[in-house]
PDB file of N, CA and C in Angstrom:
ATOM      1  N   UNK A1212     -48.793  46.553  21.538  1.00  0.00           N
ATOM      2  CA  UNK A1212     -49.298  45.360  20.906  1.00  0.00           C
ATOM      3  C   UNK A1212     -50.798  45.305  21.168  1.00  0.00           C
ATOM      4  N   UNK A1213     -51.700  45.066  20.352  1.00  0.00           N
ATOM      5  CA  UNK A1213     -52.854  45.013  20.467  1.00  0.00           C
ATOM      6  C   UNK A1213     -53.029  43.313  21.567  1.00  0.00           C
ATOM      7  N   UNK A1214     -54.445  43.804  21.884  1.00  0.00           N
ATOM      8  CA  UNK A1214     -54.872  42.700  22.780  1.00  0.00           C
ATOM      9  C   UNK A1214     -54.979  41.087  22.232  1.00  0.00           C
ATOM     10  N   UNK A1215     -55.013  40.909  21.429  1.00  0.00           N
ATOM     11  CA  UNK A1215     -55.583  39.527  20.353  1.00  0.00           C
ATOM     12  C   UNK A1215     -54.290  39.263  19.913  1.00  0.00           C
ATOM     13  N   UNK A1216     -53.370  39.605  20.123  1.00  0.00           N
ATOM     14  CA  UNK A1216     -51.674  39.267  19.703  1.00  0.00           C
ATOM     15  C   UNK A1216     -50.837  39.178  20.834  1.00  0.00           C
ATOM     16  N   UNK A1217     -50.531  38.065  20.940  1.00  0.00           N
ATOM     17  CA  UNK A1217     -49.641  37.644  22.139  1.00  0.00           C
ATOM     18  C   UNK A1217     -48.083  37.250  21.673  1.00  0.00           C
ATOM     19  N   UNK A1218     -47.270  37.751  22.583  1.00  0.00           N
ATOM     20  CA  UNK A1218     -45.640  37.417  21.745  1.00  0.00           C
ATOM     21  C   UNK A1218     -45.575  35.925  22.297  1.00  0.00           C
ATOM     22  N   UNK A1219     -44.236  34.878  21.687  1.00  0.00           N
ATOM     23  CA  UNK A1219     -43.403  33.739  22.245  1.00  0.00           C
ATOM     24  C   UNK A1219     -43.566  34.493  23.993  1.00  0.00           C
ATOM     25  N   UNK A1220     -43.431  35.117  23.954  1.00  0.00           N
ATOM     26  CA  UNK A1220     -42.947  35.591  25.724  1.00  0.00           C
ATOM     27  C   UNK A1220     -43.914  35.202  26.525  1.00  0.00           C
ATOM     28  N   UNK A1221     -45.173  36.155  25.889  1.00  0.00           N
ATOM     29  CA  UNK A1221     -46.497  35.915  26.753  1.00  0.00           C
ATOM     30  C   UNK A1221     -46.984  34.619  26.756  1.00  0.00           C
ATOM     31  N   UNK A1222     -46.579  33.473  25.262  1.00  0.00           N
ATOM     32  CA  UNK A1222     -46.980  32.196  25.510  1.00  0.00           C
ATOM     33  C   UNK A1222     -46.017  31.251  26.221  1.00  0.00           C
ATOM     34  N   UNK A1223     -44.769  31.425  26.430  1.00  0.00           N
ATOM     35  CA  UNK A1223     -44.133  30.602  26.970  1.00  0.00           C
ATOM     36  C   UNK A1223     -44.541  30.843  28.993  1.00  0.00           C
ATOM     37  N   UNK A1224     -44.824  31.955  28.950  1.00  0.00           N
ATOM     38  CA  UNK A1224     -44.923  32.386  30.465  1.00  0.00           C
ATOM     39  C   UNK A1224     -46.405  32.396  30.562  1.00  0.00           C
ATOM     40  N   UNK A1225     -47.120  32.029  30.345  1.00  0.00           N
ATOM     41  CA  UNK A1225     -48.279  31.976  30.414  1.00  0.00           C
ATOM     42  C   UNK A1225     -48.933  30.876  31.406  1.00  0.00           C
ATOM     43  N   UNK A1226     -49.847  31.092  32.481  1.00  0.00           N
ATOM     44  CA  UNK A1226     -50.311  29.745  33.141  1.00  0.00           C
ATOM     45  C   UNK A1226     -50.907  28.588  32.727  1.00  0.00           C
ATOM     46  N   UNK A1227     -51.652  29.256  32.170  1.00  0.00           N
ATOM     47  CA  UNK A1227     -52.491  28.585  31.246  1.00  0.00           C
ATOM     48  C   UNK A1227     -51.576  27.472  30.478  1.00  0.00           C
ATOM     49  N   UNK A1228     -50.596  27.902  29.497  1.00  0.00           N
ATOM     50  CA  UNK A1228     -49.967  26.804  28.726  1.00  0.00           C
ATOM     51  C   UNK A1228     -48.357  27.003  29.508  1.00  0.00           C
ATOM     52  N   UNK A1229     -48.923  26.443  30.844  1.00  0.00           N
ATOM     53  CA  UNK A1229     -46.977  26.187  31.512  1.00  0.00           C
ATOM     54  C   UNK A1229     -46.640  24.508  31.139  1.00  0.00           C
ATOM     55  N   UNK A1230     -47.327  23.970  29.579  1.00  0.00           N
ATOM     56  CA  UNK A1230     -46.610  22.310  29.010  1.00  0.00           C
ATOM     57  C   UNK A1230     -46.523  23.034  27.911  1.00  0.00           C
ATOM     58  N   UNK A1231     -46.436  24.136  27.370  1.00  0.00           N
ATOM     59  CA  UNK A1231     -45.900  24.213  26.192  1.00  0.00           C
ATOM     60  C   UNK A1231     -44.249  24.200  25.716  1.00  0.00           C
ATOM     61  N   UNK A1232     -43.570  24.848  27.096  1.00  0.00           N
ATOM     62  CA  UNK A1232     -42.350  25.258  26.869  1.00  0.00           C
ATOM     63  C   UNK A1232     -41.311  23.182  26.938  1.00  0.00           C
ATOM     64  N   UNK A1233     -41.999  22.933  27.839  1.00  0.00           N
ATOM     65  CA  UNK A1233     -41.231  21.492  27.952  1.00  0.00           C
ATOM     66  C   UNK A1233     -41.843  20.613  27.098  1.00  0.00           C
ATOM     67  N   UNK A1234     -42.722  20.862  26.224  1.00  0.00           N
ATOM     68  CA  UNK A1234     -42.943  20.061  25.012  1.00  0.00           C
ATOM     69  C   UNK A1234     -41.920  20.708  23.858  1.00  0.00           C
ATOM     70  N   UNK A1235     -42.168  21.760  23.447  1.00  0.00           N
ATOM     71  CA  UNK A1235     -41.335  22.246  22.653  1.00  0.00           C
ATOM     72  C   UNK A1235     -40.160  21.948  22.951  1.00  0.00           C
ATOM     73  N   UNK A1236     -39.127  21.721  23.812  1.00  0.00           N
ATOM     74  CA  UNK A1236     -37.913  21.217  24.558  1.00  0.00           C
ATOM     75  C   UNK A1236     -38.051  19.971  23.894  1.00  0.00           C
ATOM     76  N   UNK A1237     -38.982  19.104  24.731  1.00  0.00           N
ATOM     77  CA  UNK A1237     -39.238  17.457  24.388  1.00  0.00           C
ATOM     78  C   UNK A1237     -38.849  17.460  22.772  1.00  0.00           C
ATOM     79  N   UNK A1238     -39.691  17.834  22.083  1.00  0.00           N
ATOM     80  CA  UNK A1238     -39.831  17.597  20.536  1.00  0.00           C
ATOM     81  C   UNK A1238     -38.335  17.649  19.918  1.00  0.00           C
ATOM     82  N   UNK A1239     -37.880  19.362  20.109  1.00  0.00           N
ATOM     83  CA  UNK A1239     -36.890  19.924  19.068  1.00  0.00           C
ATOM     84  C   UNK A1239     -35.671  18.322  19.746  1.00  0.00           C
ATOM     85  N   UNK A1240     -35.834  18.073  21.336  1.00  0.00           N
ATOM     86  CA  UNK A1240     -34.577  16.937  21.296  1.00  0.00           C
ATOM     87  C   UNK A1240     -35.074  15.457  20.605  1.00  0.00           C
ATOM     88  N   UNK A1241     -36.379  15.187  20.801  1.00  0.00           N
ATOM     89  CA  UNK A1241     -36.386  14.040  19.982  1.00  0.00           C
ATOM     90  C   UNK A1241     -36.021  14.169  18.453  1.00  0.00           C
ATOM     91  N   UNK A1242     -36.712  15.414  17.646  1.00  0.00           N
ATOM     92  CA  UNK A1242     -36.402  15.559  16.606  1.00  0.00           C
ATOM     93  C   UNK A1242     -34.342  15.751  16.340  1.00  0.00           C
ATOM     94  N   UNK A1243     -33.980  16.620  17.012  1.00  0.00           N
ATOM     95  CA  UNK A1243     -31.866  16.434  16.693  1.00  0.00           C
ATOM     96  C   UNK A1243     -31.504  15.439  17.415  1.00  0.00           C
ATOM     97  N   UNK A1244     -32.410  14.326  17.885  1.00  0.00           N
ATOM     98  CA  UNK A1244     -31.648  12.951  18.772  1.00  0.00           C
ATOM     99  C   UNK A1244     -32.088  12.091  16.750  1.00  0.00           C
ATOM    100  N   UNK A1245     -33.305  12.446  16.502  1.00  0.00           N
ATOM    101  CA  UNK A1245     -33.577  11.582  15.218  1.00  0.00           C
ATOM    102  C   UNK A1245     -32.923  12.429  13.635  1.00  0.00           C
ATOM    103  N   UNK A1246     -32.518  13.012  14.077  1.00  0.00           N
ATOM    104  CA  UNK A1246     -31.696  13.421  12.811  1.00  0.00           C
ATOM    105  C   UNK A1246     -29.877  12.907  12.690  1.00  0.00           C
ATOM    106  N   UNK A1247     -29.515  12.969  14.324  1.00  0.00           N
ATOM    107  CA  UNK A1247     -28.008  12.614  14.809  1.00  0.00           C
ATOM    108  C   UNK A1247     -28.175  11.161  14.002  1.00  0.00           C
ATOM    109  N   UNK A1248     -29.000   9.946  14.685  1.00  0.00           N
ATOM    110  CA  UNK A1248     -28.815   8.997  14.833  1.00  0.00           C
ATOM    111  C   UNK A1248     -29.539   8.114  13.457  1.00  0.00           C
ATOM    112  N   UNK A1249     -30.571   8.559  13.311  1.00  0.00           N
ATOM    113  CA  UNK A1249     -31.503   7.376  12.606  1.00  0.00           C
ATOM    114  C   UNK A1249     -32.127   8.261  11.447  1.00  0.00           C
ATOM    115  N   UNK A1250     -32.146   9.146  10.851  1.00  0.00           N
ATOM    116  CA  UNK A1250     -31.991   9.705   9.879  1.00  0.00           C
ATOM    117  C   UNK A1250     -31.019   8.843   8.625  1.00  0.00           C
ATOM    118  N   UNK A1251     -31.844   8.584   7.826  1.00  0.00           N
ATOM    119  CA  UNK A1251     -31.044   8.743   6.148  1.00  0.00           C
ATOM    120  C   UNK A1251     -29.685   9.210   5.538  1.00  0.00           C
ATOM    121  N   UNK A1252     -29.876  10.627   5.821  1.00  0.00           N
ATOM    122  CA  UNK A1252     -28.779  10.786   5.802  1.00  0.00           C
ATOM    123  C   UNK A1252     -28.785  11.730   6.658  1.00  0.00           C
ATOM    124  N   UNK A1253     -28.286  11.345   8.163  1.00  0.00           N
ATOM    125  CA  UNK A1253     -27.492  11.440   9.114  1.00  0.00           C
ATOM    126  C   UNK A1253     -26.568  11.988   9.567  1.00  0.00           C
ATOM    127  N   UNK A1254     -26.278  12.745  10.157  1.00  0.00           N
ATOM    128  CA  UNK A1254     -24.760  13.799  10.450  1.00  0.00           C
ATOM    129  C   UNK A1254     -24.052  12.773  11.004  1.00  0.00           C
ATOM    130  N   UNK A1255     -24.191  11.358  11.754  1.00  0.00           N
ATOM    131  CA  UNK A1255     -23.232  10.373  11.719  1.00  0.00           C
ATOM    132  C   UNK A1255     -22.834   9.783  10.248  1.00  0.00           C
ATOM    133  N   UNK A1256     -23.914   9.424   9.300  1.00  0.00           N
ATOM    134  CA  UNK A1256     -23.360   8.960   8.268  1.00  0.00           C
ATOM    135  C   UNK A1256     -22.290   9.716   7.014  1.00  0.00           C
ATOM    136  N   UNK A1257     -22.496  11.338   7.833  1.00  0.00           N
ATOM    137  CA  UNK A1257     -22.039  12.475   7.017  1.00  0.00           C
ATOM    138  C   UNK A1257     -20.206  11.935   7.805  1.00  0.00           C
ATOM    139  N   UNK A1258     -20.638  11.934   8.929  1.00  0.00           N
ATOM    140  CA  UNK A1258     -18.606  11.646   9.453  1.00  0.00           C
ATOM    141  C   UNK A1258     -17.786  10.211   9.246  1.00  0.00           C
ATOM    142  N   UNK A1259     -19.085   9.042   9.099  1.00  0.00           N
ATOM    143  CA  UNK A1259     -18.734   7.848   8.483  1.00  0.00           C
ATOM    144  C   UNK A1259     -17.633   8.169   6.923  1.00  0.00           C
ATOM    145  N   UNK A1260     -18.760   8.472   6.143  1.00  0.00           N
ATOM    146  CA  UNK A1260     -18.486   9.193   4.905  1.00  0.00           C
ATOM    147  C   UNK A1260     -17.186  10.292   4.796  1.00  0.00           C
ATOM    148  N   UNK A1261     -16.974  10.997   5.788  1.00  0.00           N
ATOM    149  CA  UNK A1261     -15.563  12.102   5.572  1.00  0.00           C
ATOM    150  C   UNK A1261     -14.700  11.100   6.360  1.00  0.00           C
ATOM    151  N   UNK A1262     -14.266   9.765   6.976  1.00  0.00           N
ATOM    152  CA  UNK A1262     -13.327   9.321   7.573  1.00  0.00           C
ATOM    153  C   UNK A1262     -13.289   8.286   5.998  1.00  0.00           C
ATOM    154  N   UNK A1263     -14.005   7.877   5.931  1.00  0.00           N
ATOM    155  CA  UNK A1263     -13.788   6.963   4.396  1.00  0.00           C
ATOM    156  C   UNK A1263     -12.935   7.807   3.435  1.00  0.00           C
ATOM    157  N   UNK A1264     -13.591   9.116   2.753  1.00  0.00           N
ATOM    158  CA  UNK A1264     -12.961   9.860   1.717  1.00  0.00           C
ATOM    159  C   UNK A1264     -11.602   9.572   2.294  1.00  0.00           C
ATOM    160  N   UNK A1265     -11.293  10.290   3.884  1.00  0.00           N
ATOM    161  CA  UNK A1265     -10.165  10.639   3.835  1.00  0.00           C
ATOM    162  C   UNK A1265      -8.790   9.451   4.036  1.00  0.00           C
ATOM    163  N   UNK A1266      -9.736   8.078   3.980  1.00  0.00           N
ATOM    164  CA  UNK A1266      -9.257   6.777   4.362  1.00  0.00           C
ATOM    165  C   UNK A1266      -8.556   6.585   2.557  1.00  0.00           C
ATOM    166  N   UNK A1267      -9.538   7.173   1.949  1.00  0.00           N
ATOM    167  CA  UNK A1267      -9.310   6.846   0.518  1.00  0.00           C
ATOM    168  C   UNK A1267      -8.003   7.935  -0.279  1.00  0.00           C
ATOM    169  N   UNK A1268      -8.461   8.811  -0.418  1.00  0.00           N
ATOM    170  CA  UNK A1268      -7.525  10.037  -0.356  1.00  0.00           C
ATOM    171  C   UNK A1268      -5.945   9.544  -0.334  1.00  0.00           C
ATOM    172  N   UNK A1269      -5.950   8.619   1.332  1.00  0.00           N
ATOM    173  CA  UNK A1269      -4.394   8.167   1.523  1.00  0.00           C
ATOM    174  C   UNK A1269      -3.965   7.100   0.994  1.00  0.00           C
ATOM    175  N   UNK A1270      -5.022   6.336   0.345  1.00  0.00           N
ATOM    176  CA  UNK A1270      -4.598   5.109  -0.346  1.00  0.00           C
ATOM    177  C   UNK A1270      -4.450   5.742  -1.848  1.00  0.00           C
ATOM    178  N   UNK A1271      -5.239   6.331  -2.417  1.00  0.00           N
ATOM    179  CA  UNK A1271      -4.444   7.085  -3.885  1.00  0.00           C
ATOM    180  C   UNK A1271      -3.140   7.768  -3.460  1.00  0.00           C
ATOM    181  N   UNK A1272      -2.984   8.577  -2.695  1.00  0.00           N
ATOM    182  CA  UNK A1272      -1.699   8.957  -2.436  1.00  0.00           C
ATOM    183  C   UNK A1272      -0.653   7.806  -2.729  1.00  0.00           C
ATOM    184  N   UNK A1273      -0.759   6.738  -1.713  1.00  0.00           N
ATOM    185  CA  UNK A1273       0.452   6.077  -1.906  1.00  0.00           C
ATOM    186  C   UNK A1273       0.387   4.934  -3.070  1.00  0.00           C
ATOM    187  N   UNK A1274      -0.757   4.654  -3.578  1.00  0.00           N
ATOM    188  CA  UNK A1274      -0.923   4.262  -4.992  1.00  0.00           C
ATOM    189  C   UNK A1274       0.119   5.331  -6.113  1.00  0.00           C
ATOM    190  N   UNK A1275      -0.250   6.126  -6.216  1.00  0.00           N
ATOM    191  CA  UNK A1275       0.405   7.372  -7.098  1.00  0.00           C
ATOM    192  C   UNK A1275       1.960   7.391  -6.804  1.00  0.00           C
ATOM    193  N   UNK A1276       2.688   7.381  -5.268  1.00  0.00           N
ATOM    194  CA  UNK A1276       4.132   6.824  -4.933  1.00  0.00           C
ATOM    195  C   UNK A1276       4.365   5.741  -5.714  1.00  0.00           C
ATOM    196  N   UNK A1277       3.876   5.043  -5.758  1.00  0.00           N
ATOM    197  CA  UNK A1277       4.026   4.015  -6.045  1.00  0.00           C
ATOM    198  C   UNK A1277       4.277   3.686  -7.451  1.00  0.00           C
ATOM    199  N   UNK A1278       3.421   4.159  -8.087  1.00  0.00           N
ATOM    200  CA  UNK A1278       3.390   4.443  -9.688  1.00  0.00           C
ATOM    201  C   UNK A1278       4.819   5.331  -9.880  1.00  0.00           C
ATOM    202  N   UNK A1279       4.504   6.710  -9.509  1.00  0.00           N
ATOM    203  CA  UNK A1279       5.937   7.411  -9.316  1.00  0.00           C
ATOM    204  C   UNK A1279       6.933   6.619  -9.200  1.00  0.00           C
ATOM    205  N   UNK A1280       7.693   5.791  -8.241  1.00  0.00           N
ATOM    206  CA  UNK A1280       8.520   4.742  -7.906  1.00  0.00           C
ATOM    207  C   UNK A1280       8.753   4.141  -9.380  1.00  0.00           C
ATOM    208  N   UNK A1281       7.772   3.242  -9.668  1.00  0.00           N
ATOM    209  CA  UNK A1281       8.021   1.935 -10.961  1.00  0.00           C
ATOM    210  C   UNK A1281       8.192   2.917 -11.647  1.00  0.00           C
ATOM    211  N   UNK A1282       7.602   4.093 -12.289  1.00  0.00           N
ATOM    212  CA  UNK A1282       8.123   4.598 -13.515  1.00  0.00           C
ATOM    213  C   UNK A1282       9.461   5.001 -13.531  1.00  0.00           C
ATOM    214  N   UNK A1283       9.930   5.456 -12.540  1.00  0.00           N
ATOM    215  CA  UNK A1283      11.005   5.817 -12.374  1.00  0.00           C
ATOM    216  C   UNK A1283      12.304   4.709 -13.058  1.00  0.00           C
ATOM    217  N   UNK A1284      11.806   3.588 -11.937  1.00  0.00           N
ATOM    218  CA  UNK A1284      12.272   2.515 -12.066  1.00  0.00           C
ATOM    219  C   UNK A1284      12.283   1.743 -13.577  1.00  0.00           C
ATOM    220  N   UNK A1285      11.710   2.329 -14.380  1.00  0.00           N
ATOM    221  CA  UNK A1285      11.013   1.772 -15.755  1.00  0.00           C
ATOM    222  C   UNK A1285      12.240   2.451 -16.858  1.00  0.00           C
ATOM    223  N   UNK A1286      11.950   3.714 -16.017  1.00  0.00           N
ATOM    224  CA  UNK A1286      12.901   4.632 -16.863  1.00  0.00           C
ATOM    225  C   UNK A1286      14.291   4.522 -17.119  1.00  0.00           C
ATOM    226  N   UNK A1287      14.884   3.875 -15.616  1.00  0.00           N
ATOM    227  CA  UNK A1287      16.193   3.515 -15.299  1.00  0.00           C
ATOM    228  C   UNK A1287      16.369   2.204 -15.636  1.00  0.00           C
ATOM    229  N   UNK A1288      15.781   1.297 -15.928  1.00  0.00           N
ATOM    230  CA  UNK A1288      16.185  -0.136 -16.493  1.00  0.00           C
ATOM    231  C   UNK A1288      16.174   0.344 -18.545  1.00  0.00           C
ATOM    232  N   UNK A1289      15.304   1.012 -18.993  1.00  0.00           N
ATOM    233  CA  UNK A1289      15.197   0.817 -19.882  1.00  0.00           C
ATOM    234  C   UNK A1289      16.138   1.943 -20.952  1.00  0.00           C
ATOM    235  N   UNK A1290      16.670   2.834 -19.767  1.00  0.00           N
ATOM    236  CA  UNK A1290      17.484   4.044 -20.346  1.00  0.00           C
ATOM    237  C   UNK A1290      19.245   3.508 -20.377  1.00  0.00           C
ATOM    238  N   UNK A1291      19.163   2.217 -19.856  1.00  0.00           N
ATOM    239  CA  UNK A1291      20.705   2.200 -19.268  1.00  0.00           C
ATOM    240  C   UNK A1291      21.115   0.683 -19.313  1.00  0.00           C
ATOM    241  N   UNK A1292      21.945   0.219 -19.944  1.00  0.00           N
ATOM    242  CA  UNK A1292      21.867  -1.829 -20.181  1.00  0.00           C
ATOM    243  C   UNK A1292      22.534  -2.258 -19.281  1.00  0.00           C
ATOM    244  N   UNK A1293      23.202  -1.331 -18.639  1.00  0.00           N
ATOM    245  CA  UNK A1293      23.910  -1.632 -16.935  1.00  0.00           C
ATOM    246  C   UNK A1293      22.970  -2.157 -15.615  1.00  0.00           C
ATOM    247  N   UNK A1294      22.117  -1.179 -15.797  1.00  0.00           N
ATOM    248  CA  UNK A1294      20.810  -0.884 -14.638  1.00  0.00           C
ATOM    249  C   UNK A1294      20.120  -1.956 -15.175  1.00  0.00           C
ATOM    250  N   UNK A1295      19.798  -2.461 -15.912  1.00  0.00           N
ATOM    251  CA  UNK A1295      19.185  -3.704 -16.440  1.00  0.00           C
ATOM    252  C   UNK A1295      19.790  -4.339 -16.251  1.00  0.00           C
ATOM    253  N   UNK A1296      21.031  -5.253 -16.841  1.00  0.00           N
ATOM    254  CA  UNK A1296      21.358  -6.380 -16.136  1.00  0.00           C
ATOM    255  C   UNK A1296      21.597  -6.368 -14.867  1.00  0.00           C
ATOM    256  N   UNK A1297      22.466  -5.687 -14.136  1.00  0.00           N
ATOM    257  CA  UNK A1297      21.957  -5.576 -12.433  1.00  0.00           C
ATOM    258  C   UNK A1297      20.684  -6.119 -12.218  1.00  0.00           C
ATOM    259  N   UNK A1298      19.904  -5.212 -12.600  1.00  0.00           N
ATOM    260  CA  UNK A1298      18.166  -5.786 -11.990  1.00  0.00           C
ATOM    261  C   UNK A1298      17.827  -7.305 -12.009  1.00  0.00           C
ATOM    262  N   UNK A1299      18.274  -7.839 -13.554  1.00  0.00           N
ATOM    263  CA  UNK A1299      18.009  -9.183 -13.780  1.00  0.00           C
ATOM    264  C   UNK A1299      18.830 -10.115 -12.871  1.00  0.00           C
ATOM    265  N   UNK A1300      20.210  -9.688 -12.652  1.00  0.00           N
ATOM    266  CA  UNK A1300      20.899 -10.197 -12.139  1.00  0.00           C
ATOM    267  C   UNK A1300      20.666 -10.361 -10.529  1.00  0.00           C
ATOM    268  N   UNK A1301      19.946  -8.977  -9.532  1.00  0.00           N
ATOM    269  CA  UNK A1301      19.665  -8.913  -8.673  1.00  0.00           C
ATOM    270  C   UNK A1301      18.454  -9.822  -8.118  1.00  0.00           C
ATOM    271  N   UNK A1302      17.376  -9.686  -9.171  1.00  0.00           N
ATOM    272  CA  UNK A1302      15.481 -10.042  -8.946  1.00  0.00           C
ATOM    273  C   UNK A1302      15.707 -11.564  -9.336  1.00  0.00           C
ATOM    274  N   UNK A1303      16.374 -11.746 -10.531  1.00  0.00           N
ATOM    275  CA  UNK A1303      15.925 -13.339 -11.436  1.00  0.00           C
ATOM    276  C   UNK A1303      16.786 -14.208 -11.280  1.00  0.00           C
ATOM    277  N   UNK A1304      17.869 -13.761 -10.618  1.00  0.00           N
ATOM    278  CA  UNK A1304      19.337 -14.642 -10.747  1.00  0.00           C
ATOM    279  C   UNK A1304      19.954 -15.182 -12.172  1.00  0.00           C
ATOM    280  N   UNK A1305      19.887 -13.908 -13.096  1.00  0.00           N
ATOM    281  CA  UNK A1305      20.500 -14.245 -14.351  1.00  0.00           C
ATOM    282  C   UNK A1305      21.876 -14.601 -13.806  1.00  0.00           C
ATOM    283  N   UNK A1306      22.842 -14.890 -15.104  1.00  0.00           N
ATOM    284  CA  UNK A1306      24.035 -15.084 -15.175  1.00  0.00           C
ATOM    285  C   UNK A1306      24.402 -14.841 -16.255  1.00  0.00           C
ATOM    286  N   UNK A1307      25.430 -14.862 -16.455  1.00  0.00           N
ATOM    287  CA  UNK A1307      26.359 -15.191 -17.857  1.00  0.00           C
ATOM    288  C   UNK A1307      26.779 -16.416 -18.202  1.00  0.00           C
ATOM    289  N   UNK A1308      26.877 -16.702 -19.404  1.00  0.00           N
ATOM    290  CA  UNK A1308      26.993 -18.376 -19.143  1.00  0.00           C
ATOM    291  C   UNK A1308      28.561 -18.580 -18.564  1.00  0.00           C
ATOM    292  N   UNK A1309      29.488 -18.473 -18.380  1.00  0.00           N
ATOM    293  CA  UNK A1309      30.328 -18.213 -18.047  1.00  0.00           C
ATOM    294  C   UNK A1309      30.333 -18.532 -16.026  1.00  0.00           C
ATOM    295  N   UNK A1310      29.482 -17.640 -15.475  1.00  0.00           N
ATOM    296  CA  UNK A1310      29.425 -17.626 -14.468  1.00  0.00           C
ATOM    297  C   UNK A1310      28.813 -18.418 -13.674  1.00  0.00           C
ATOM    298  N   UNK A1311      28.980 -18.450 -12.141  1.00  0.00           N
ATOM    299  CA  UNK A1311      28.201 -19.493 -10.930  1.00  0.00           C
ATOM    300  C   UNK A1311      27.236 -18.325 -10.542  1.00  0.00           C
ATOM    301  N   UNK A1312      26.135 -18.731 -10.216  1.00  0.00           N
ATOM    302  CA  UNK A1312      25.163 -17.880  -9.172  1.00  0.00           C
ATOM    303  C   UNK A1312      25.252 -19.146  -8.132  1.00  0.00           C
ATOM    304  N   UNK A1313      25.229 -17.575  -6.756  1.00  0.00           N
ATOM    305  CA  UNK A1313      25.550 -17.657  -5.079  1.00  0.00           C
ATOM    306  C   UNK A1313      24.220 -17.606  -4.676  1.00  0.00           C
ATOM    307  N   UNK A1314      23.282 -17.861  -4.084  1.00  0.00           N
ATOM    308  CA  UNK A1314      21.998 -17.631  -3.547  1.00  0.00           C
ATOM    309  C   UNK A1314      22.420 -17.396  -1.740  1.00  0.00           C
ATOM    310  N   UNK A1315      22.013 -16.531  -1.466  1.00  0.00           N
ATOM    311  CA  UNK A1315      21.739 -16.107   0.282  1.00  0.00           C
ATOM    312  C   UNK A1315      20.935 -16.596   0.776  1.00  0.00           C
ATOM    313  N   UNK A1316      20.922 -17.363   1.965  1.00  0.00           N
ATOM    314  CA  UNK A1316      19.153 -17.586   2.354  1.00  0.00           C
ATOM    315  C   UNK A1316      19.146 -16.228   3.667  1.00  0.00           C
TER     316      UNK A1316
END
């Protein structure tokens, strides 16, 4: 290596600059303490953000059951005049005119 070119090595070990190495330390942690925390967009706001998606994710899931379910249910009242009056009879307390409705408490 020529004389006028010094490596990281020779400057970190150097007497002359023995505050360079614990500044450079200092900095790079203030700088990934201000990127963790108080940054824009944030590697906390990045895990805020993936616990939400995945908060969301499980609520379409059981939205979509759910849908699944009633259609089902849609299918079977409207495919069958048995399964329908049951239902009415079960949910609304139809009757026949003919008949008494029993209520449970």
């Amino acid at each position: 290596m020529s004389p006028g070119k010094k490596s990281l090595r020779d400057i970190f070990l150097n007497k002359e600059h023995h505050y360079f190495l614990p500044f450079v330390i200092i900095v790079t942690l203030l700088l990934a303490i201000w990127m963790f925390f108080f940054a824009h967009n944030s590697i906390l706001s990045w895990i805020k953000a993936g616990v939400e998606v995945k908060r969301q994710e499980k609520t379409i899931k059981e939205y979509r059951e759910d849908i699944d379910r009633m259609n089902a249910e849609i299918k079977a009242l409207t495919s069958d005049r048995d399964s329908l009056e049951k239902f009415a009879r079960e949910q609304y307390h139809f009757a026949a005119p003919d008949e008494d409705v029993y209520l449970e408490k």
